[in-house]
PDB file of C-alpha atoms in Angstrom:
ATOM      1  CA  UNK A   1      90.713  41.189  39.097  1.00  0.00           C
ATOM      2  CA  UNK A   2      87.342  41.114  37.476  1.00  0.00           C
ATOM      3  CA  UNK A   3      85.540  44.341  37.213  1.00  0.00           C
ATOM      4  CA  UNK A   4      81.864  44.144  37.914  1.00  0.00           C
ATOM      5  CA  UNK A   5      79.763  46.521  35.938  1.00  0.00           C
ATOM      6  CA  UNK A   6      76.568  47.383  37.706  1.00  0.00           C
ATOM      7  CA  UNK A   7      73.662  47.930  35.467  1.00  0.00           C
ATOM      8  CA  UNK A   8      70.573  49.599  36.707  1.00  0.00           C
ATOM      9  CA  UNK A   9      67.451  48.235  35.111  1.00  0.00           C
ATOM     10  CA  UNK A  10      64.417  50.474  34.900  1.00  0.00           C
ATOM     11  CA  UNK A  11      61.460  49.110  36.848  1.00  0.00           C
ATOM     12  CA  UNK A  12      58.865  47.481  34.676  1.00  0.00           C
ATOM     13  CA  UNK A  13      55.483  49.101  34.920  1.00  0.00           C
ATOM     14  CA  UNK A  14      52.459  46.990  34.100  1.00  0.00           C
ATOM     15  CA  UNK A  15      49.992  49.327  32.475  1.00  0.00           C
ATOM     16  CA  UNK A  16      46.324  48.489  32.627  1.00  0.00           C
ATOM     17  CA  UNK A  17      44.896  48.502  29.107  1.00  0.00           C
ATOM     18  CA  UNK A  18      42.327  51.199  28.578  1.00  0.00           C
ATOM     19  CA  UNK A  19      38.975  49.870  27.333  1.00  0.00           C
ATOM     20  CA  UNK A  20      38.196  53.053  25.443  1.00  0.00           C
ATOM     21  CA  UNK A  21      34.938  54.986  25.614  1.00  0.00           C
ATOM     22  CA  UNK A  22      32.414  52.892  23.727  1.00  0.00           C
ATOM     23  CA  UNK A  23      32.639  49.549  25.556  1.00  0.00           C
ATOM     24  CA  UNK A  24      32.070  51.010  29.069  1.00  0.00           C
ATOM     25  CA  UNK A  25      29.353  53.276  27.666  1.00  0.00           C
ATOM     26  CA  UNK A  26      27.634  50.306  26.026  1.00  0.00           C
ATOM     27  CA  UNK A  27      27.862  48.328  29.279  1.00  0.00           C
ATOM     28  CA  UNK A  28      26.220  51.111  31.283  1.00  0.00           C
ATOM     29  CA  UNK A  29      23.608  51.612  28.554  1.00  0.00           C
ATOM     30  CA  UNK A  30      22.719  47.912  28.568  1.00  0.00           C
ATOM     31  CA  UNK A  31      22.533  47.900  32.364  1.00  0.00           C
ATOM     32  CA  UNK A  32      19.959  50.706  32.276  1.00  0.00           C
ATOM     33  CA  UNK A  33      17.803  48.859  29.741  1.00  0.00           C
ATOM     34  CA  UNK A  34      17.895  45.523  31.573  1.00  0.00           C
ATOM     35  CA  UNK A  35      17.216  47.061  34.978  1.00  0.00           C
ATOM     36  CA  UNK A  36      14.245  49.049  33.710  1.00  0.00           C
ATOM     37  CA  UNK A  37      12.442  46.175  32.002  1.00  0.00           C
ATOM     38  CA  UNK A  38      12.962  43.882  34.967  1.00  0.00           C
ATOM     39  CA  UNK A  39      10.756  46.232  36.964  1.00  0.00           C
ATOM     40  CA  UNK A  40       7.360  45.504  35.408  1.00  0.00           C
ATOM     41  CA  UNK A  41       5.430  47.886  37.651  1.00  0.00           C
ATOM     42  CA  UNK A  42       7.709  50.721  36.599  1.00  0.00           C
ATOM     43  CA  UNK A  43       7.090  50.002  32.910  1.00  0.00           C
ATOM     44  CA  UNK A  44       3.306  49.947  33.387  1.00  0.00           C
ATOM     45  CA  UNK A  45       3.333  53.085  35.520  1.00  0.00           C
ATOM     46  CA  UNK A  46       5.290  55.148  33.023  1.00  0.00           C
ATOM     47  CA  UNK A  47       2.719  54.444  30.299  1.00  0.00           C
ATOM     48  CA  UNK A  48      -0.462  54.330  32.403  1.00  0.00           C
ATOM     49  CA  UNK A  49       0.052  57.580  34.332  1.00  0.00           C
ATOM     50  CA  UNK A  50       0.383  59.911  31.306  1.00  0.00           C
ATOM     51  CA  UNK A  51      -2.391  58.000  29.504  1.00  0.00           C
ATOM     52  CA  UNK A  52      -4.798  58.576  32.389  1.00  0.00           C
ATOM     53  CA  UNK A  53      -3.615  62.160  32.724  1.00  0.00           C
ATOM     54  CA  UNK A  54      -4.174  62.723  29.005  1.00  0.00           C
ATOM     55  CA  UNK A  55      -7.674  61.226  29.014  1.00  0.00           C
ATOM     56  CA  UNK A  56      -8.890  62.764  32.296  1.00  0.00           C
ATOM     57  CA  UNK A  57      -7.390  66.216  31.881  1.00  0.00           C
ATOM     58  CA  UNK A  58      -8.155  66.336  28.174  1.00  0.00           C
ATOM     59  CA  UNK A  59     -11.774  65.330  28.689  1.00  0.00           C
ATOM     60  CA  UNK A  60     -12.161  67.779  31.555  1.00  0.00           C
ATOM     61  CA  UNK A  61     -10.750  70.718  29.595  1.00  0.00           C
ATOM     62  CA  UNK A  62     -12.447  69.833  26.320  1.00  0.00           C
ATOM     63  CA  UNK A  63     -15.553  71.969  26.888  1.00  0.00           C
ATOM     64  CA  UNK A  64     -13.682  75.015  28.167  1.00  0.00           C
ATOM     65  CA  UNK A  65     -10.625  75.008  25.929  1.00  0.00           C
ATOM     66  CA  UNK A  66     -10.632  77.108  22.772  1.00  0.00           C
ATOM     67  CA  UNK A  67      -7.400  77.088  20.786  1.00  0.00           C
ATOM     68  CA  UNK A  68      -7.025  79.442  17.898  1.00  0.00           C
ATOM     69  CA  UNK A  69      -8.512  78.022  14.738  1.00  0.00           C
ATOM     70  CA  UNK A  70      -9.901  74.868  16.338  1.00  0.00           C
ATOM     71  CA  UNK A  71     -13.059  73.877  18.169  1.00  0.00           C
ATOM     72  CA  UNK A  72     -13.180  72.890  21.813  1.00  0.00           C
ATOM     73  CA  UNK A  73     -13.575  69.180  21.085  1.00  0.00           C
ATOM     74  CA  UNK A  74     -10.069  69.129  19.598  1.00  0.00           C
ATOM     75  CA  UNK A  75      -8.314  69.551  22.936  1.00  0.00           C
ATOM     76  CA  UNK A  76      -7.409  65.865  23.233  1.00  0.00           C
ATOM     77  CA  UNK A  77      -5.604  66.212  19.925  1.00  0.00           C
ATOM     78  CA  UNK A  78      -3.910  69.410  21.048  1.00  0.00           C
ATOM     79  CA  UNK A  79      -2.823  67.808  24.320  1.00  0.00           C
ATOM     80  CA  UNK A  80      -1.475  64.649  22.654  1.00  0.00           C
ATOM     81  CA  UNK A  81       2.070  65.968  21.927  1.00  0.00           C
ATOM     82  CA  UNK A  82       2.232  67.233  25.503  1.00  0.00           C
ATOM     83  CA  UNK A  83       1.290  63.769  26.774  1.00  0.00           C
ATOM     84  CA  UNK A  84       4.147  62.279  24.746  1.00  0.00           C
ATOM     85  CA  UNK A  85       6.534  64.843  26.245  1.00  0.00           C
ATOM     86  CA  UNK A  86       5.187  63.949  29.706  1.00  0.00           C
ATOM     87  CA  UNK A  87       5.998  60.260  29.190  1.00  0.00           C
ATOM     88  CA  UNK A  88       9.508  61.169  28.097  1.00  0.00           C
ATOM     89  CA  UNK A  89       9.925  63.491  31.088  1.00  0.00           C
ATOM     90  CA  UNK A  90       8.740  60.904  33.618  1.00  0.00           C
ATOM     91  CA  UNK A  91      10.976  58.193  32.187  1.00  0.00           C
ATOM     92  CA  UNK A  92      13.987  60.511  32.141  1.00  0.00           C
ATOM     93  CA  UNK A  93      13.350  61.519  35.761  1.00  0.00           C
ATOM     94  CA  UNK A  94      13.097  57.938  37.016  1.00  0.00           C
ATOM     95  CA  UNK A  95      16.125  56.873  34.987  1.00  0.00           C
ATOM     96  CA  UNK A  96      18.297  59.599  36.451  1.00  0.00           C
ATOM     97  CA  UNK A  97      17.115  58.814  39.968  1.00  0.00           C
ATOM     98  CA  UNK A  98      19.025  55.559  39.501  1.00  0.00           C
ATOM     99  CA  UNK A  99      22.185  57.671  39.417  1.00  0.00           C
ATOM    100  CA  UNK A 100      21.606  58.621  43.053  1.00  0.00           C
ATOM    101  CA  UNK A 101      20.815  55.014  43.897  1.00  0.00           C
ATOM    102  CA  UNK A 102      24.040  53.881  42.213  1.00  0.00           C
ATOM    103  CA  UNK A 103      25.985  56.368  44.332  1.00  0.00           C
ATOM    104  CA  UNK A 104      24.381  55.289  47.598  1.00  0.00           C
ATOM    105  CA  UNK A 105      24.916  51.594  46.827  1.00  0.00           C
ATOM    106  CA  UNK A 106      28.571  52.072  45.911  1.00  0.00           C
ATOM    107  CA  UNK A 107      28.239  51.093  42.255  1.00  0.00           C
ATOM    108  CA  UNK A 108      29.095  54.563  40.994  1.00  0.00           C
ATOM    109  CA  UNK A 109      32.218  54.670  43.156  1.00  0.00           C
ATOM    110  CA  UNK A 110      33.334  51.351  41.636  1.00  0.00           C
ATOM    111  CA  UNK A 111      32.827  52.713  38.124  1.00  0.00           C
ATOM    112  CA  UNK A 112      34.768  55.871  38.926  1.00  0.00           C
ATOM    113  CA  UNK A 113      37.624  53.799  40.347  1.00  0.00           C
ATOM    114  CA  UNK A 114      37.804  51.684  37.197  1.00  0.00           C
ATOM    115  CA  UNK A 115      40.248  52.672  34.406  1.00  0.00           C
ATOM    116  CA  UNK A 116      37.523  54.161  32.220  1.00  0.00           C
ATOM    117  CA  UNK A 117      36.917  57.661  31.011  1.00  0.00           C
ATOM    118  CA  UNK A 118      34.302  59.689  32.812  1.00  0.00           C
ATOM    119  CA  UNK A 119      32.923  60.560  29.416  1.00  0.00           C
ATOM    120  CA  UNK A 120      31.886  56.904  29.167  1.00  0.00           C
ATOM    121  CA  UNK A 121      29.793  57.310  32.311  1.00  0.00           C
ATOM    122  CA  UNK A 122      27.998  60.322  30.873  1.00  0.00           C
ATOM    123  CA  UNK A 123      27.454  58.697  27.505  1.00  0.00           C
ATOM    124  CA  UNK A 124      26.279  55.359  28.899  1.00  0.00           C
ATOM    125  CA  UNK A 125      23.888  56.755  31.510  1.00  0.00           C
ATOM    126  CA  UNK A 126      22.440  59.465  29.270  1.00  0.00           C
ATOM    127  CA  UNK A 127      22.025  57.172  26.272  1.00  0.00           C
ATOM    128  CA  UNK A 128      20.455  54.486  28.479  1.00  0.00           C
ATOM    129  CA  UNK A 129      17.902  56.867  29.967  1.00  0.00           C
ATOM    130  CA  UNK A 130      17.241  58.520  26.601  1.00  0.00           C
ATOM    131  CA  UNK A 131      16.658  55.142  24.952  1.00  0.00           C
ATOM    132  CA  UNK A 132      14.119  54.155  27.586  1.00  0.00           C
ATOM    133  CA  UNK A 133      12.335  57.511  27.369  1.00  0.00           C
ATOM    134  CA  UNK A 134      12.258  57.394  23.576  1.00  0.00           C
ATOM    135  CA  UNK A 135      10.843  53.862  23.514  1.00  0.00           C
ATOM    136  CA  UNK A 136       8.028  54.838  25.883  1.00  0.00           C
ATOM    137  CA  UNK A 137       7.239  57.970  23.863  1.00  0.00           C
ATOM    138  CA  UNK A 138       7.252  56.129  20.544  1.00  0.00           C
ATOM    139  CA  UNK A 139       4.982  53.402  21.921  1.00  0.00           C
ATOM    140  CA  UNK A 140       2.496  56.107  22.941  1.00  0.00           C
ATOM    141  CA  UNK A 141       2.130  57.058  19.263  1.00  0.00           C
ATOM    142  CA  UNK A 142      -0.144  54.030  18.802  1.00  0.00           C
ATOM    143  CA  UNK A 143      -2.901  56.089  20.439  1.00  0.00           C
ATOM    144  CA  UNK A 144      -2.954  58.665  17.624  1.00  0.00           C
ATOM    145  CA  UNK A 145      -6.094  57.110  16.045  1.00  0.00           C
ATOM    146  CA  UNK A 146      -7.987  58.033  19.223  1.00  0.00           C
ATOM    147  CA  UNK A 147      -7.632  61.694  18.237  1.00  0.00           C
ATOM    148  CA  UNK A 148      -8.472  61.065  14.606  1.00  0.00           C
ATOM    149  CA  UNK A 149      -4.883  61.184  13.376  1.00  0.00           C
ATOM    150  CA  UNK A 150      -3.499  58.680  10.879  1.00  0.00           C
ATOM    151  CA  UNK A 151       0.038  59.936  10.302  1.00  0.00           C
ATOM    152  CA  UNK A 152       1.989  59.157   7.161  1.00  0.00           C
ATOM    153  CA  UNK A 153       5.360  57.444   7.174  1.00  0.00           C
ATOM    154  CA  UNK A 154       7.063  60.824   6.865  1.00  0.00           C
ATOM    155  CA  UNK A 155       5.123  62.177   9.859  1.00  0.00           C
ATOM    156  CA  UNK A 156       6.004  59.096  11.913  1.00  0.00           C
ATOM    157  CA  UNK A 157       9.668  59.453  10.974  1.00  0.00           C
ATOM    158  CA  UNK A 158       9.743  63.107  12.006  1.00  0.00           C
ATOM    159  CA  UNK A 159       7.871  62.303  15.232  1.00  0.00           C
ATOM    160  CA  UNK A 160      10.347  59.554  16.130  1.00  0.00           C
ATOM    161  CA  UNK A 161      13.281  61.890  15.480  1.00  0.00           C
ATOM    162  CA  UNK A 162      11.737  64.603  17.653  1.00  0.00           C
ATOM    163  CA  UNK A 163      10.989  62.134  20.462  1.00  0.00           C
ATOM    164  CA  UNK A 164      14.606  60.943  20.344  1.00  0.00           C
ATOM    165  CA  UNK A 165      15.875  64.516  20.689  1.00  0.00           C
ATOM    166  CA  UNK A 166      13.456  65.392  23.496  1.00  0.00           C
ATOM    167  CA  UNK A 167      14.441  62.189  25.306  1.00  0.00           C
ATOM    168  CA  UNK A 168      18.125  62.981  24.998  1.00  0.00           C
ATOM    169  CA  UNK A 169      17.868  66.583  26.169  1.00  0.00           C
ATOM    170  CA  UNK A 170      15.656  65.815  29.172  1.00  0.00           C
ATOM    171  CA  UNK A 171      17.806  62.858  30.225  1.00  0.00           C
ATOM    172  CA  UNK A 172      21.004  64.895  29.934  1.00  0.00           C
ATOM    173  CA  UNK A 173      19.368  67.693  31.917  1.00  0.00           C
ATOM    174  CA  UNK A 174      18.257  65.205  34.576  1.00  0.00           C
ATOM    175  CA  UNK A 175      21.784  63.775  34.706  1.00  0.00           C
ATOM    176  CA  UNK A 176      23.225  67.251  35.280  1.00  0.00           C
ATOM    177  CA  UNK A 177      20.806  67.829  38.151  1.00  0.00           C
ATOM    178  CA  UNK A 178      21.167  64.385  39.746  1.00  0.00           C
ATOM    179  CA  UNK A 179      24.964  64.033  39.593  1.00  0.00           C
ATOM    180  CA  UNK A 180      25.896  66.277  42.576  1.00  0.00           C
ATOM    181  CA  UNK A 181      22.944  65.134  44.727  1.00  0.00           C
ATOM    182  CA  UNK A 182      23.053  62.597  47.544  1.00  0.00           C
ATOM    183  CA  UNK A 183      19.364  61.964  48.198  1.00  0.00           C
ATOM    184  CA  UNK A 184      16.268  61.263  46.077  1.00  0.00           C
ATOM    185  CA  UNK A 185      14.335  63.785  48.177  1.00  0.00           C
ATOM    186  CA  UNK A 186      16.555  66.627  46.975  1.00  0.00           C
ATOM    187  CA  UNK A 187      16.164  65.449  43.395  1.00  0.00           C
ATOM    188  CA  UNK A 188      12.372  65.373  43.769  1.00  0.00           C
ATOM    189  CA  UNK A 189      12.454  68.948  45.053  1.00  0.00           C
ATOM    190  CA  UNK A 190      14.371  70.095  41.973  1.00  0.00           C
ATOM    191  CA  UNK A 191      12.006  68.127  39.728  1.00  0.00           C
ATOM    192  CA  UNK A 192       8.995  69.892  41.231  1.00  0.00           C
ATOM    193  CA  UNK A 193      10.748  73.237  40.985  1.00  0.00           C
ATOM    194  CA  UNK A 194      12.262  73.030  37.496  1.00  0.00           C
ATOM    195  CA  UNK A 195      11.342  70.033  35.361  1.00  0.00           C
ATOM    196  CA  UNK A 196       7.572  69.946  35.859  1.00  0.00           C
ATOM    197  CA  UNK A 197       7.170  73.707  35.243  1.00  0.00           C
ATOM    198  CA  UNK A 198       9.422  73.213  32.213  1.00  0.00           C
ATOM    199  CA  UNK A 199       6.820  70.812  30.849  1.00  0.00           C
ATOM    200  CA  UNK A 200       3.773  72.825  31.930  1.00  0.00           C
ATOM    201  CA  UNK A 201       5.118  75.966  30.219  1.00  0.00           C
ATOM    202  CA  UNK A 202       6.047  74.186  26.992  1.00  0.00           C
ATOM    203  CA  UNK A 203       2.714  74.610  25.242  1.00  0.00           C
ATOM    204  CA  UNK A 204       1.605  71.141  26.310  1.00  0.00           C
ATOM    205  CA  UNK A 205      -1.463  72.354  28.222  1.00  0.00           C
ATOM    206  CA  UNK A 206      -2.226  75.638  26.475  1.00  0.00           C
ATOM    207  CA  UNK A 207      -0.772  77.614  23.562  1.00  0.00           C
ATOM    208  CA  UNK A 208       1.566  80.536  24.106  1.00  0.00           C
ATOM    209  CA  UNK A 209      -0.772  82.773  22.108  1.00  0.00           C
ATOM    210  CA  UNK A 210      -3.389  82.608  24.864  1.00  0.00           C
ATOM    211  CA  UNK A 211      -1.016  83.254  27.763  1.00  0.00           C
ATOM    212  CA  UNK A 212      -0.301  86.568  29.464  1.00  0.00           C
ATOM    213  CA  UNK A 213       2.669  88.660  28.392  1.00  0.00           C
ATOM    214  CA  UNK A 214       5.265  87.481  30.901  1.00  0.00           C
ATOM    215  CA  UNK A 215       4.172  83.857  30.646  1.00  0.00           C
ATOM    216  CA  UNK A 216       4.309  83.995  26.858  1.00  0.00           C
ATOM    217  CA  UNK A 217       7.894  85.238  27.127  1.00  0.00           C
ATOM    218  CA  UNK A 218       8.806  82.386  29.490  1.00  0.00           C
ATOM    219  CA  UNK A 219       7.254  79.870  27.103  1.00  0.00           C
ATOM    220  CA  UNK A 220       9.212  81.291  24.173  1.00  0.00           C
ATOM    221  CA  UNK A 221      12.438  80.994  26.183  1.00  0.00           C
ATOM    222  CA  UNK A 222      11.604  77.433  27.204  1.00  0.00           C
ATOM    223  CA  UNK A 223      13.522  75.041  24.895  1.00  0.00           C
ATOM    224  CA  UNK A 224      11.001  72.248  25.478  1.00  0.00           C
ATOM    225  CA  UNK A 225       8.364  74.448  23.814  1.00  0.00           C
ATOM    226  CA  UNK A 226      10.062  73.901  20.472  1.00  0.00           C
ATOM    227  CA  UNK A 227      10.187  70.122  20.920  1.00  0.00           C
ATOM    228  CA  UNK A 228       6.472  69.922  21.709  1.00  0.00           C
ATOM    229  CA  UNK A 229       5.698  72.250  18.815  1.00  0.00           C
ATOM    230  CA  UNK A 230       7.806  70.080  16.492  1.00  0.00           C
ATOM    231  CA  UNK A 231       5.705  67.059  17.480  1.00  0.00           C
ATOM    232  CA  UNK A 232       2.594  69.068  16.736  1.00  0.00           C
ATOM    233  CA  UNK A 233       4.103  70.026  13.365  1.00  0.00           C
ATOM    234  CA  UNK A 234       4.623  66.369  12.526  1.00  0.00           C
ATOM    235  CA  UNK A 235       1.357  64.908  13.808  1.00  0.00           C
ATOM    236  CA  UNK A 236      -0.985  67.755  12.860  1.00  0.00           C
ATOM    237  CA  UNK A 237       0.499  69.362   9.728  1.00  0.00           C
ATOM    238  CA  UNK A 238      -2.827  70.955   8.810  1.00  0.00           C
ATOM    239  CA  UNK A 239      -3.075  72.895  12.080  1.00  0.00           C
ATOM    240  CA  UNK A 240      -1.364  76.181  12.767  1.00  0.00           C
ATOM    241  CA  UNK A 241       1.700  75.910  15.021  1.00  0.00           C
ATOM    242  CA  UNK A 242       3.796  78.502  16.806  1.00  0.00           C
ATOM    243  CA  UNK A 243       6.968  78.005  14.766  1.00  0.00           C
ATOM    244  CA  UNK A 244       8.049  76.354  11.499  1.00  0.00           C
ATOM    245  CA  UNK A 245       9.342  72.809  11.780  1.00  0.00           C
ATOM    246  CA  UNK A 246      12.895  73.797  10.803  1.00  0.00           C
ATOM    247  CA  UNK A 247      13.158  76.282  13.682  1.00  0.00           C
ATOM    248  CA  UNK A 248      11.729  73.767  16.137  1.00  0.00           C
ATOM    249  CA  UNK A 249      14.214  71.085  15.086  1.00  0.00           C
ATOM    250  CA  UNK A 250      17.160  73.488  15.173  1.00  0.00           C
ATOM    251  CA  UNK A 251      16.388  74.747  18.687  1.00  0.00           C
ATOM    252  CA  UNK A 252      15.742  71.226  19.974  1.00  0.00           C
ATOM    253  CA  UNK A 253      19.000  69.919  18.513  1.00  0.00           C
ATOM    254  CA  UNK A 254      20.884  72.871  19.981  1.00  0.00           C
ATOM    255  CA  UNK A 255      19.447  72.205  23.433  1.00  0.00           C
ATOM    256  CA  UNK A 256      20.457  68.527  23.114  1.00  0.00           C
ATOM    257  CA  UNK A 257      24.040  69.604  22.520  1.00  0.00           C
ATOM    258  CA  UNK A 258      23.946  72.160  25.338  1.00  0.00           C
ATOM    259  CA  UNK A 259      22.612  69.725  27.951  1.00  0.00           C
ATOM    260  CA  UNK A 260      25.114  67.026  26.975  1.00  0.00           C
ATOM    261  CA  UNK A 261      28.000  69.490  27.259  1.00  0.00           C
ATOM    262  CA  UNK A 262      26.695  70.524  30.688  1.00  0.00           C
ATOM    263  CA  UNK A 263      26.468  66.906  31.876  1.00  0.00           C
ATOM    264  CA  UNK A 264      29.933  66.138  30.548  1.00  0.00           C
ATOM    265  CA  UNK A 265      31.398  69.252  32.203  1.00  0.00           C
ATOM    266  CA  UNK A 266      29.914  68.559  35.634  1.00  0.00           C
ATOM    267  CA  UNK A 267      31.274  64.997  35.648  1.00  0.00           C
ATOM    268  CA  UNK A 268      34.757  66.057  34.557  1.00  0.00           C
ATOM    269  CA  UNK A 269      35.097  68.821  37.115  1.00  0.00           C
ATOM    270  CA  UNK A 270      38.140  68.026  39.256  1.00  0.00           C
ATOM    271  CA  UNK A 271      36.636  69.651  42.331  1.00  0.00           C
ATOM    272  CA  UNK A 272      33.415  67.723  42.010  1.00  0.00           C
ATOM    273  CA  UNK A 273      32.656  65.134  44.710  1.00  0.00           C
ATOM    274  CA  UNK A 274      31.012  62.333  42.737  1.00  0.00           C
ATOM    275  CA  UNK A 275      30.372  59.824  45.474  1.00  0.00           C
ATOM    276  CA  UNK A 276      29.443  60.046  49.099  1.00  0.00           C
TER     277      UNK A 276
END
């Protein structure tokens, strides 16, 4: 009598290959770039609004503004780094509003359901928005001759590096704010409450030396102050600035790291509800 030996075979599991971090991040980054430049009105608005703001506000304040060590007709030059920071801020805000749009349209839910790391989402979205903001800020540097500035190659290199860091930190901060939100209206409220005052109290409009005691303290605690001051260091090396360039770069780089860690942490929270 034949003896049958039963063998139990382990079920075969078909594992989905993981694409890694960089390919999904690159895909999301490229999507941000393509979507932005397909919207021509958005591109024009990001450049035109700060340019008009810089010319109108700078011309209006020119006769009443007196910065330490400079005459009143130099206000347009003083305000120029703040105008660059404004362009970066506006671009970062609009880029991170797309995060809410992606959630409402279901695209973000599809990305979260895909076998990709959530770190790829953070990296792709933040790098996409930071790239757009940096490009707009760098393009604005062509207006430096209007304020009598002809920067050297070293000054341009430092300015580009500072713009890249400011773009990254503001985009990562905007990502952290926009991720848990369900509506653009709520995001706009936070922008008006936090991000715009962050820019206004960064030394863009007036120096910290001329502010009152409590406001001067707030400006010194504002990390964007050091980015704007670093731009002023690079573009106007002959003028007195609030801090040395090394301190400005160190604080700006530290805030870049802090905001990216915050954006990464909020996405990887297990209790977080990423899509509605």
